GROMACS .gro file of C-alpha atoms in nm:
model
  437
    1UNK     CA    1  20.531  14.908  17.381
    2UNK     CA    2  20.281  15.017  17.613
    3UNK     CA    3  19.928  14.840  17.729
    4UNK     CA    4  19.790  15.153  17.570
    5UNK     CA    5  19.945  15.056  17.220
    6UNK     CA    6  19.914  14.678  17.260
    7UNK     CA    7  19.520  14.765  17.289
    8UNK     CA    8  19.545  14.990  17.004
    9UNK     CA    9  19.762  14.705  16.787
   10UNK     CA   10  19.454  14.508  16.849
   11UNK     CA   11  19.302  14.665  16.535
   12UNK     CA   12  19.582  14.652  16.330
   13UNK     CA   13  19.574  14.547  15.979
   14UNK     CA   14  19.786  14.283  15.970
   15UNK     CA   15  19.651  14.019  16.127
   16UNK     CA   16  19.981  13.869  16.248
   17UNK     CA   17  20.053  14.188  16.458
   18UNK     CA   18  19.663  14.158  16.612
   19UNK     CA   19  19.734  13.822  16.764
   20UNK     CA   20  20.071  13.883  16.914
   21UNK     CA   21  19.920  14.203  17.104
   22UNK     CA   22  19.635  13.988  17.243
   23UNK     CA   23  19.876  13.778  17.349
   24UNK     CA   24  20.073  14.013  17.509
   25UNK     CA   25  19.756  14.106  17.669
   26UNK     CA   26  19.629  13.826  17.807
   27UNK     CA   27  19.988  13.772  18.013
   28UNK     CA   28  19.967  14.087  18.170
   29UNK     CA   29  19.615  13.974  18.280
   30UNK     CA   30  19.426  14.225  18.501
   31UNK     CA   31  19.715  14.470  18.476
   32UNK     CA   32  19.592  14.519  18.119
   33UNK     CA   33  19.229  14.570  18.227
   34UNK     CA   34  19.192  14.926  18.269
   35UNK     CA   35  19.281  15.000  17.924
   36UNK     CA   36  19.075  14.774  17.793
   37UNK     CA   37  18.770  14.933  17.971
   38UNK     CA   38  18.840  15.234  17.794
   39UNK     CA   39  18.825  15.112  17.489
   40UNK     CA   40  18.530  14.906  17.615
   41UNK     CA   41  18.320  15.217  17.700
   42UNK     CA   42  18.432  15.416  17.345
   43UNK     CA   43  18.157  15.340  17.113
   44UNK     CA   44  18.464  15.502  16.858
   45UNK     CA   45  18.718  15.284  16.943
   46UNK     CA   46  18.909  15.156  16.658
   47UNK     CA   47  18.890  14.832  16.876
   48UNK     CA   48  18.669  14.590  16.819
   49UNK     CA   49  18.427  14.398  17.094
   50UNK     CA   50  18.522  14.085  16.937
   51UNK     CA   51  18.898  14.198  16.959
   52UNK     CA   52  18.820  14.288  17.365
   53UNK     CA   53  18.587  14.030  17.430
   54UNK     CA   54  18.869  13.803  17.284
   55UNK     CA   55  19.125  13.910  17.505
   56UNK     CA   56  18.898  13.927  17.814
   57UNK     CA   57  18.790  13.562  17.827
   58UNK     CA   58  19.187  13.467  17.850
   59UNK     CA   59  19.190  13.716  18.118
   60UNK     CA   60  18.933  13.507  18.335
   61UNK     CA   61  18.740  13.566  18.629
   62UNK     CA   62  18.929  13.884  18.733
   63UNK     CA   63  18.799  14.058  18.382
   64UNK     CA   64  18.392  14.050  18.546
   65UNK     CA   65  18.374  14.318  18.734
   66UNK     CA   66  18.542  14.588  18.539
   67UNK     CA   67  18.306  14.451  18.249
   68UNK     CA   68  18.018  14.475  18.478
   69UNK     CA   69  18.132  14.855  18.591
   70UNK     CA   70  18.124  14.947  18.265
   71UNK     CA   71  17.824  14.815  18.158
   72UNK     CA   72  17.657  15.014  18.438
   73UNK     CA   73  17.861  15.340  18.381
   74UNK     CA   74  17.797  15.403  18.004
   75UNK     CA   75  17.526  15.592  17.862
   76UNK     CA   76  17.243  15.414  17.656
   77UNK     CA   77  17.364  15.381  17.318
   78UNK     CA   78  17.586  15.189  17.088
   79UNK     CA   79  17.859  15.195  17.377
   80UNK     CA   80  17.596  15.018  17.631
   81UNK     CA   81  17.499  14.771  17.365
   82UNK     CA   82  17.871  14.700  17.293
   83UNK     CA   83  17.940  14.627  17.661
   84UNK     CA   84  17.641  14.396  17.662
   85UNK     CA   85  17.775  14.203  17.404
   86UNK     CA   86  18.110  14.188  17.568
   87UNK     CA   87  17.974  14.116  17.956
   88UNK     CA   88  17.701  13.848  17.844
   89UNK     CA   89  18.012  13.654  17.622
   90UNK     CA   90  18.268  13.619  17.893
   91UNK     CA   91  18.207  13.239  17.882
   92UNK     CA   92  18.141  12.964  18.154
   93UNK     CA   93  18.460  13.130  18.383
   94UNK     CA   94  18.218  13.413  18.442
   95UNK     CA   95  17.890  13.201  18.544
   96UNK     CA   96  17.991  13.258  18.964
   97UNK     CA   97  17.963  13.661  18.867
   98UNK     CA   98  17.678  13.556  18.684
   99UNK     CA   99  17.487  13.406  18.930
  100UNK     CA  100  17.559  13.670  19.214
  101UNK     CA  101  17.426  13.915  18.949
  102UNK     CA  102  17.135  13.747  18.942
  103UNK     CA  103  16.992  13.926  19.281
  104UNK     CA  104  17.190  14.241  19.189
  105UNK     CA  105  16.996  14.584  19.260
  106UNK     CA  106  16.985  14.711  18.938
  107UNK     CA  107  16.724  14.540  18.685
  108UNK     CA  108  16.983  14.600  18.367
  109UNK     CA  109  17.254  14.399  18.557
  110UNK     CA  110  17.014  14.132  18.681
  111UNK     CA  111  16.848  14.107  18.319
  112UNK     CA  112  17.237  14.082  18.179
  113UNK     CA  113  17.322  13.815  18.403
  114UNK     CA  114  17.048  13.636  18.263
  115UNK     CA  115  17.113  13.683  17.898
  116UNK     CA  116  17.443  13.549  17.971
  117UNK     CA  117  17.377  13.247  18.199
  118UNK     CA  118  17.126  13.131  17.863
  119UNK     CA  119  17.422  13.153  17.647
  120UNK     CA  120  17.649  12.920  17.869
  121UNK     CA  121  17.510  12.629  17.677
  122UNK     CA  122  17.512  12.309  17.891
  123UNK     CA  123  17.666  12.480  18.179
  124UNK     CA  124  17.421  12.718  18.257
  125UNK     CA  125  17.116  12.518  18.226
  126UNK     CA  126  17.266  12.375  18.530
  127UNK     CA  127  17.194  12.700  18.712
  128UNK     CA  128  16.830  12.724  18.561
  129UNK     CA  129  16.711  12.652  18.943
  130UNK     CA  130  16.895  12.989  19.042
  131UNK     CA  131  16.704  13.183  18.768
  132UNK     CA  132  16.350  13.065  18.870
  133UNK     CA  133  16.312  13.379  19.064
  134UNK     CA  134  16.331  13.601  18.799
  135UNK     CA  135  16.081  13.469  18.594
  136UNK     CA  136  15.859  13.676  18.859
  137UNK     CA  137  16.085  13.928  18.863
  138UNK     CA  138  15.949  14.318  18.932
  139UNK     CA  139  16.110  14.422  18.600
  140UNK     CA  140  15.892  14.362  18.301
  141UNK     CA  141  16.287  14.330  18.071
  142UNK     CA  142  16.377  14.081  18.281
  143UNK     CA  143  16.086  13.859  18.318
  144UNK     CA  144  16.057  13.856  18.009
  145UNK     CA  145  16.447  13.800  17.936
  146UNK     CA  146  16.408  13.488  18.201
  147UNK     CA  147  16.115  13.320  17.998
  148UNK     CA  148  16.284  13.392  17.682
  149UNK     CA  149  16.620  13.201  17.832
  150UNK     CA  150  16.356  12.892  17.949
  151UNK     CA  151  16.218  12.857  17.642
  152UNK     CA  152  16.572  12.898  17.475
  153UNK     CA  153  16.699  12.563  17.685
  154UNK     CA  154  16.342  12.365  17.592
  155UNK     CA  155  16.273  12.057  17.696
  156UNK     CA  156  16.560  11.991  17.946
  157UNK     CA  157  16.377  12.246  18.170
  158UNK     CA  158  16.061  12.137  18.117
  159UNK     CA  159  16.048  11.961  18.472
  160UNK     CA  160  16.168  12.215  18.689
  161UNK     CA  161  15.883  12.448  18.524
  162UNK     CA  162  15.603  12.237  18.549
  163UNK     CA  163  15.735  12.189  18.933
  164UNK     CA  164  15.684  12.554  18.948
  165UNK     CA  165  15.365  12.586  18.826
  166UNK     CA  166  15.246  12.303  19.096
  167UNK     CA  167  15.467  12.470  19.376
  168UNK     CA  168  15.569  12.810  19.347
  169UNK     CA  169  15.737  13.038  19.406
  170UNK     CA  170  15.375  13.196  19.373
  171UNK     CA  171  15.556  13.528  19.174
  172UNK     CA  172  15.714  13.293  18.907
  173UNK     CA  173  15.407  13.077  18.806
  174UNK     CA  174  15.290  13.263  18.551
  175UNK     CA  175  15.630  13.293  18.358
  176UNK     CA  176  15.668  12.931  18.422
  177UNK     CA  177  15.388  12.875  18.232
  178UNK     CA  178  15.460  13.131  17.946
  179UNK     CA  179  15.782  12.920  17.898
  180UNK     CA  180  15.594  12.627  17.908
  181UNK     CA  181  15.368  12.711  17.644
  182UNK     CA  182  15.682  12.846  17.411
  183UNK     CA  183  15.814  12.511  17.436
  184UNK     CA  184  15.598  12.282  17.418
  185UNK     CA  185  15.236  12.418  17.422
  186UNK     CA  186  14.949  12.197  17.493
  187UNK     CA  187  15.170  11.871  17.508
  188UNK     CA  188  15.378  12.004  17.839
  189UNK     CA  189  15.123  12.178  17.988
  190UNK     CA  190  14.897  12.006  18.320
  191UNK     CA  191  14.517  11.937  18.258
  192UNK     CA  192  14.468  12.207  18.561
  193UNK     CA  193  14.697  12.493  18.358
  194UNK     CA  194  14.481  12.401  18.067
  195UNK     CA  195  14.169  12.439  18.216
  196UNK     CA  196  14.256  12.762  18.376
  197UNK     CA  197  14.358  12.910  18.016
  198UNK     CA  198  14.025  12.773  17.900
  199UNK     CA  199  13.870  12.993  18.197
  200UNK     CA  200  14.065  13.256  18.105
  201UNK     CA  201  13.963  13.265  17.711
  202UNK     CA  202  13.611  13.266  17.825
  203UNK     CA  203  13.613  13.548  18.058
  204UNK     CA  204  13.714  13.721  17.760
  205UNK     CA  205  13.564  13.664  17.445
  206UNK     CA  206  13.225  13.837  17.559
  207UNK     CA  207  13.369  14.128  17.521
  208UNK     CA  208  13.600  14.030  17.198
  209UNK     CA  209  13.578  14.232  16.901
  210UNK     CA  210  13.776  14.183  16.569
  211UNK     CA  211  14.099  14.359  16.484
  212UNK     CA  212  14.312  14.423  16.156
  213UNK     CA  213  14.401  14.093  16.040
  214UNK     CA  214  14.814  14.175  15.958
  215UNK     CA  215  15.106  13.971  15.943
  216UNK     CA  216  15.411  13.983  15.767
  217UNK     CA  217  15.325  13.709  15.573
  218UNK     CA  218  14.945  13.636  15.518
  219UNK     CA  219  14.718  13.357  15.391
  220UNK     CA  220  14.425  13.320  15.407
  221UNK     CA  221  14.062  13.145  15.241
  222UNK     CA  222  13.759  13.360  15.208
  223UNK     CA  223  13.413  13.182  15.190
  224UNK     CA  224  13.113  13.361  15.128
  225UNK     CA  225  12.968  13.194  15.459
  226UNK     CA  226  12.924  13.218  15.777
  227UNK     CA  227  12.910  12.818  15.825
  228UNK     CA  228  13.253  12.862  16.020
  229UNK     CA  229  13.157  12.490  16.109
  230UNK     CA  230  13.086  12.344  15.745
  231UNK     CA  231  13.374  12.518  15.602
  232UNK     CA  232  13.586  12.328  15.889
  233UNK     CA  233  13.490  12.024  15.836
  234UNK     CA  234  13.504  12.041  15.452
  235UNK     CA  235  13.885  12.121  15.504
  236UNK     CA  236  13.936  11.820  15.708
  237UNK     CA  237  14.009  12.103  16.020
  238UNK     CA  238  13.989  11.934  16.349
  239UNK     CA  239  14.056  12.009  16.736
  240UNK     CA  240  13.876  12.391  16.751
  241UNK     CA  241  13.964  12.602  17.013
  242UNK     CA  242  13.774  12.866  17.081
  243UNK     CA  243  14.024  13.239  17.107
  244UNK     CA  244  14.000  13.604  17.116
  245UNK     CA  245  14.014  13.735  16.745
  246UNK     CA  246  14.402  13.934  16.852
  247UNK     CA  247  14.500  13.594  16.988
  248UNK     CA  248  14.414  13.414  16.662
  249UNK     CA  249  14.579  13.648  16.482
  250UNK     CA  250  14.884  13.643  16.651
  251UNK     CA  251  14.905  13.303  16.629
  252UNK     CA  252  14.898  13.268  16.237
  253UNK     CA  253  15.168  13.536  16.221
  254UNK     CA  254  15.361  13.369  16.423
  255UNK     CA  255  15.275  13.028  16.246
  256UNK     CA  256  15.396  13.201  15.923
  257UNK     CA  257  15.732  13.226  16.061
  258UNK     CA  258  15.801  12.874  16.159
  259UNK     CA  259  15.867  12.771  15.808
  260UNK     CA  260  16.222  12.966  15.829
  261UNK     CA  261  16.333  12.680  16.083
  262UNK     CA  262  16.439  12.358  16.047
  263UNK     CA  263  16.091  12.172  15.914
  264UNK     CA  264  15.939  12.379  15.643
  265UNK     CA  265  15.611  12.204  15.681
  266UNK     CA  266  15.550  12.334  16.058
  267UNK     CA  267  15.412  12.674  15.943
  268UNK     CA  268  15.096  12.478  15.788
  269UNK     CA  269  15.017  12.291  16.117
  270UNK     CA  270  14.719  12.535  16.247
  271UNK     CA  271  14.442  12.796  16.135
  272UNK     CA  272  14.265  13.067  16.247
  273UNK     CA  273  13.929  13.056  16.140
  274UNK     CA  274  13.760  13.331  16.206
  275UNK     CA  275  13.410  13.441  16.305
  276UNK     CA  276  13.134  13.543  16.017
  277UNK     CA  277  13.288  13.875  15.903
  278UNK     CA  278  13.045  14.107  15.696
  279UNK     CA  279  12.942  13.749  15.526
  280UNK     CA  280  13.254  13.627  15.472
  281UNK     CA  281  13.464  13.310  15.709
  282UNK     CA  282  13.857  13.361  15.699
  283UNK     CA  283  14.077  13.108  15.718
  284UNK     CA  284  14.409  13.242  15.860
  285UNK     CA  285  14.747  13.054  15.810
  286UNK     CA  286  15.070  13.010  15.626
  287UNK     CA  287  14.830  12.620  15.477
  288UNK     CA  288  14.594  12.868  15.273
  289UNK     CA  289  14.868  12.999  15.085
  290UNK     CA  290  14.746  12.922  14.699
  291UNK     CA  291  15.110  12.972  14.554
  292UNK     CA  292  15.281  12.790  14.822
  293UNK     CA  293  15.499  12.460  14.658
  294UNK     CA  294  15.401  12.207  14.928
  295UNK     CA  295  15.020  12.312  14.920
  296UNK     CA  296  14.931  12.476  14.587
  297UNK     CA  297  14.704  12.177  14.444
  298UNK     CA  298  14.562  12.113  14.735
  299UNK     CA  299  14.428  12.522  14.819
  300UNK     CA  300  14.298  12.516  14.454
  301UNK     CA  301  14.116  12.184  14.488
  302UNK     CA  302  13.957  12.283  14.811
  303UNK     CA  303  13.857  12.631  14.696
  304UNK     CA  304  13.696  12.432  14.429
  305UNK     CA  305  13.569  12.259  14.662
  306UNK     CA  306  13.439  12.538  14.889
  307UNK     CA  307  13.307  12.718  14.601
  308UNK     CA  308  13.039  12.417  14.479
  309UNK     CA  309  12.900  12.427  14.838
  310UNK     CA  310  12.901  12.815  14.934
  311UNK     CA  311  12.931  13.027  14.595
  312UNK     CA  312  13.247  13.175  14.613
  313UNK     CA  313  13.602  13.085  14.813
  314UNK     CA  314  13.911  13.230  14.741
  315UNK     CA  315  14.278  13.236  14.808
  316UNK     CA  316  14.516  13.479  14.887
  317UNK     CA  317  14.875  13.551  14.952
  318UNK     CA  318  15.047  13.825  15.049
  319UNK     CA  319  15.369  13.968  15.202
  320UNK     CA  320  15.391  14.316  15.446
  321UNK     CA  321  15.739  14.284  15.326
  322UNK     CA  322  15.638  14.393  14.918
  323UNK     CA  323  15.806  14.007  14.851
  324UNK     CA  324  15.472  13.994  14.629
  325UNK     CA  325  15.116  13.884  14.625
  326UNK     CA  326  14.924  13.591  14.493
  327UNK     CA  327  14.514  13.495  14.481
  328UNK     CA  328  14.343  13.236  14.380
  329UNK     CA  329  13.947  13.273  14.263
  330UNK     CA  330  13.706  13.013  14.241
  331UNK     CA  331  13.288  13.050  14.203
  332UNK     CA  332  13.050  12.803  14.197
  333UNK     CA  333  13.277  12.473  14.176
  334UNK     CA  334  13.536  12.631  13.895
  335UNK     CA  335  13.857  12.817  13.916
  336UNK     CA  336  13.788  13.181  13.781
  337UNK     CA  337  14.186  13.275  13.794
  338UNK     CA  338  14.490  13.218  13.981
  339UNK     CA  339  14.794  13.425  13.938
  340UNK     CA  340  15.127  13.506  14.119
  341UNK     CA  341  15.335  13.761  14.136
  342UNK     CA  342  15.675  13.741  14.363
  343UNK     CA  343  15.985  13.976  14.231
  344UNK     CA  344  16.259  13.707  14.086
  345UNK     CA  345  16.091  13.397  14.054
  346UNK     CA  346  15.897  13.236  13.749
  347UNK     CA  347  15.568  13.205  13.885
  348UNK     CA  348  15.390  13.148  13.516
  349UNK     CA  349  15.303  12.767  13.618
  350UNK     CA  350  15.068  12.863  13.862
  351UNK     CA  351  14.849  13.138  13.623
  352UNK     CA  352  14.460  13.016  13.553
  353UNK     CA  353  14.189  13.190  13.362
  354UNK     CA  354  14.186  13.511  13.200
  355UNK     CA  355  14.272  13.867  13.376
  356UNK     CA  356  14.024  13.960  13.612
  357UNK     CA  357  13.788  14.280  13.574
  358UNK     CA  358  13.955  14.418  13.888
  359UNK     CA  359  14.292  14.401  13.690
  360UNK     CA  360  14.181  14.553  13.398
  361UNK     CA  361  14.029  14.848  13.613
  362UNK     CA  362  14.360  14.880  13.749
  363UNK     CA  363  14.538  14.940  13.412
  364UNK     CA  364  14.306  15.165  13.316
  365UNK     CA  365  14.354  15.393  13.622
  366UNK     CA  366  14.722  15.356  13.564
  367UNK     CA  367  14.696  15.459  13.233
  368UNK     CA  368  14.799  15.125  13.067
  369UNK     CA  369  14.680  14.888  12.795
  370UNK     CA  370  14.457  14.629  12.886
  371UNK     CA  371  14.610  14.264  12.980
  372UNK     CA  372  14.537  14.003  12.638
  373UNK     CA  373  14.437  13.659  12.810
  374UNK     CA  374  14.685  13.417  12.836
  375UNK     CA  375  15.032  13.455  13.002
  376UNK     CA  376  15.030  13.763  13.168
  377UNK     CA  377  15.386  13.952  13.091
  378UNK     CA  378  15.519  14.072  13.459
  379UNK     CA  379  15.863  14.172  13.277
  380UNK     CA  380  15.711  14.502  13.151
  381UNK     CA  381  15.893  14.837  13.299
  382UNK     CA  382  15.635  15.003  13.483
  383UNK     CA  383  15.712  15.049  13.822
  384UNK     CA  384  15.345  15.145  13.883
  385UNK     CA  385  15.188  14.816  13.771
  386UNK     CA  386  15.465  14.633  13.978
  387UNK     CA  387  15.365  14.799  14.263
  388UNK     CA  388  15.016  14.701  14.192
  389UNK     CA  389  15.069  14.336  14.169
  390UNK     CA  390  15.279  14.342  14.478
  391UNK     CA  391  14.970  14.457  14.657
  392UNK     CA  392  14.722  14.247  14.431
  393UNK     CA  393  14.634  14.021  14.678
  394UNK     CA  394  14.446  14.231  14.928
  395UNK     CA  395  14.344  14.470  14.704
  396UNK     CA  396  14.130  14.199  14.517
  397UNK     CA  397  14.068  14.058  14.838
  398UNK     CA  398  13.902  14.421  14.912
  399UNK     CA  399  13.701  14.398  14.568
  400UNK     CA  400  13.543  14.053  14.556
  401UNK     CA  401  13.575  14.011  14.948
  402UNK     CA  402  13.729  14.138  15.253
  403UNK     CA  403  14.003  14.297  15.309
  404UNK     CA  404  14.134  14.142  15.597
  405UNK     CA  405  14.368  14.450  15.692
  406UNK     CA  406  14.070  14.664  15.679
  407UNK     CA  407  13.867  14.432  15.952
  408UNK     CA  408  13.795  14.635  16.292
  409UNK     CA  409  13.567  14.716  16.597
  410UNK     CA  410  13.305  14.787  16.345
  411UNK     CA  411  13.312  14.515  16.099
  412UNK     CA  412  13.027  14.291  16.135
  413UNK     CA  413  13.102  13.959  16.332
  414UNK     CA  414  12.894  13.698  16.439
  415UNK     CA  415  13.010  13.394  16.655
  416UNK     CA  416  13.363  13.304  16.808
  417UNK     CA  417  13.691  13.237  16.628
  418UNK     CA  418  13.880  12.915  16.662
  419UNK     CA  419  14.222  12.809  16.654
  420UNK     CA  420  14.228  12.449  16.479
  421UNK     CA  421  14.432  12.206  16.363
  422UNK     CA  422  14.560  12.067  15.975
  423UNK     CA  423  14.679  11.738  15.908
  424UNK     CA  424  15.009  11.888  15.914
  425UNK     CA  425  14.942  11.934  16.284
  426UNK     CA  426  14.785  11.604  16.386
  427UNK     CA  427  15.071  11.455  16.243
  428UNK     CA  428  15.348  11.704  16.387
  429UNK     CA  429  15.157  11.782  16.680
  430UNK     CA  430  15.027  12.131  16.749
  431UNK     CA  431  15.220  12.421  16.771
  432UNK     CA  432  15.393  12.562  17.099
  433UNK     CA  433  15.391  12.934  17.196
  434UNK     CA  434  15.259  13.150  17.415
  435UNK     CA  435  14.912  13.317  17.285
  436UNK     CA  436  14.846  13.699  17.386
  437UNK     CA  437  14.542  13.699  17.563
   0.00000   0.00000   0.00000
């Protein structure tokens, strides 16, 4: 059998014959290799990278550079993407290559070499020093491939970045401290790195305006107030720090994420709480959320709450993904209505109060009977009412509020928005991650 049929045998059906030809393979050792760049460069090869990445790392040391010729040869495309795959997996008997291809020429090869060093576990921390460089690198893909592999190694490299930071080299400082801040945020950073972000922040927010409050999954409180100060302390907020509205925004979508790792509760550790907005404070975060399991009594006894001191407070959820809405209403000390919608769940424990006049305005446009008080049914078959409950949340928000999506350059703002802490995050400590300022 040829090399050229031992490559193709490694997509064989049985799965018998696929491991005896990468055996075969791996003996003849670089004699093998320029078939298996051909395949490696087909993005229609039968063959696949796991089958040739397989085979490769039993090669060894000798398989690099052909991997590495290819990767630079192919066109953009599923074929490059496949070779990346293949190059950055070659293993801890590639990490010399590595390294040297750390001050290579081009800025895909040097950002590759990166990529792959990250994914060497224990063994290429080790070589962290060697990618300092390139967190100041000329190439904005590679910088920001070097802070990503920093922050992927955490706290192990937490010493050699706050070294950089006091010593240079001057072109790496500032993606020393972006991968400081991912991290660890406030608790890894220097007093001096936290002033100098505290400069920073204030150089800008003169000239801050607010933007479109989106994230892919938002909460937030409404309070018919623009005590952002009252409303903080009423929540038990503590720890303000004054941001630009993007920044605050950013960080509550990426706050909303957090609850998809290991400790559900770290998406509720922080706020955004915005400036006075047409009349109206926001309070921005995953811990507003009034259907939420962990925090649903506690939203509807502070809206309750809000509502005795300021009028009106409400609560809203809602997901950019249509996973489904909820909203919570309270006026003057009393809960008005709650209700949840999310596609596949039971959600009936959480309903309060009667249908809202915004709902019932809704049916009517649609051409549907009005909702009877009491459970409302979210099993009918009207798509178009389904649709309108998936989007309930900011489209009552838009009626009785603000629509936070629809917030802009020309929306009416008065003071500064904070960042601020829960108990969840005086507990847990505040978030890391880097802020865009």
């Amino acid at each position: 059998m040829t090399i050229h049929q031992l490559v193709l045998h490694l997509a064989a059906p049985d799965e018998a014959d696929r491991h005896a030809a990468e055996d075969a393979l791996a003996l003849l050792g670089p004699a093998a290799l320029t078939a298996l760049m051909e395949h490696l460069g087909d993005a229609a090869s039968p063959v696949s990278e796991a089958a040739l990445l397989s085979v490769l790392r039993r090669t060894g040391l000798s398989a690099f550079q052909p991997v590495l010729d290819v990767l630079r040869s192919v066109a953009p495309g599923q074929a490059y993407w496949r070779a990346l795959r293949v190059f950055t997996g070659l293993g801890a008997v590639a990490l010399d290559g590595y390294t040297g291809a750390l001050t290579h020429e081009d800025p895909v090869v040097r950002r590759a070499a990166v990529m792959a060093i990250s994914k060497c576990g224990d063994d290429g921390v080790l070589l962290a020093e060697r990618v300092v460089p390139l967190l100041g690198d000329p190439d904005a893909e590679v910088r920001r491939t070097a802070v990503r592999s920093f922050s992927s190694w955490g706290a192990v490299v937490v010493p050699l970045l706050q070294a950089v930071r006091r010593g240079g080299p001057g072109g790496a400082r500032a993606g020393a401290l972006e991968a400081l801040t991912e991290i660890g945020g406030e608790a890894v950073m220097s007093a001096r790195d936290m002033a100098a972000l505290e400069r920073l922040v204030r150089i800008k927010l003169p000239d801050d305006v607010p933007t479109s409050i989106v994230c892919c999954f938002l909460s937030w409180i409404a309070v018919s107030t623009g005590d952002q100060c009252g409303v903080m302390e009423l929540l038990g907020l503590s720890a303000p720090r004054p941001v630009p509205f993007a920044a605050g925004v950013y960080a509550a979508d990426c706050d909303s994420h957090a609850g998809l790792d290991e400790n559900p509760l770290d998406q509720y550790r922080r706020v955004f709480v915005t400036p006075e907005l047409a009349g109206w404070t926001l309070v921005v975060g995953s811990w507003c959320d009034p259907s939420s399991a962990e925090r649903e009594a506690e939203v509807l006894e502070a809206c309750a709450r809000l509502s005795a001191r300021y009028g009106r407070a409400q609560a809203y959820w809602h997901s950019d993904h249509h996973d489904g809405s909820a909203v919570l209403v309270a006026e003057q000390g009393t809960i008005v209505r709650r209700f949840a919608y999310i596609p596949g769940e039971d959600m009936q424990h959480l309903e309060l109060g009667a249908p809202l006049a915004y709902e019932q305005q809704r049916r009517t446009a649609l051409g549907l009977p009005v909702l009877a008080g009491g459970h409302v049914d979210t099993e009918e078959e009207d798509d178009e009412w389904t649709w309108e409950l998936l989007d309930l949340a900011p489209g009552l928000a838009g009626e009785l509020s603000l629509d936070p999506r629809s917030v802009d350059a020309d929306t009416p703002v008065r003071g500064t928005g904070v960042l601020a802490l829960t108990e969840y995050g005086r507990s847990l400590s505040a978030p890391g991650g880097a802020l865009r300022l």
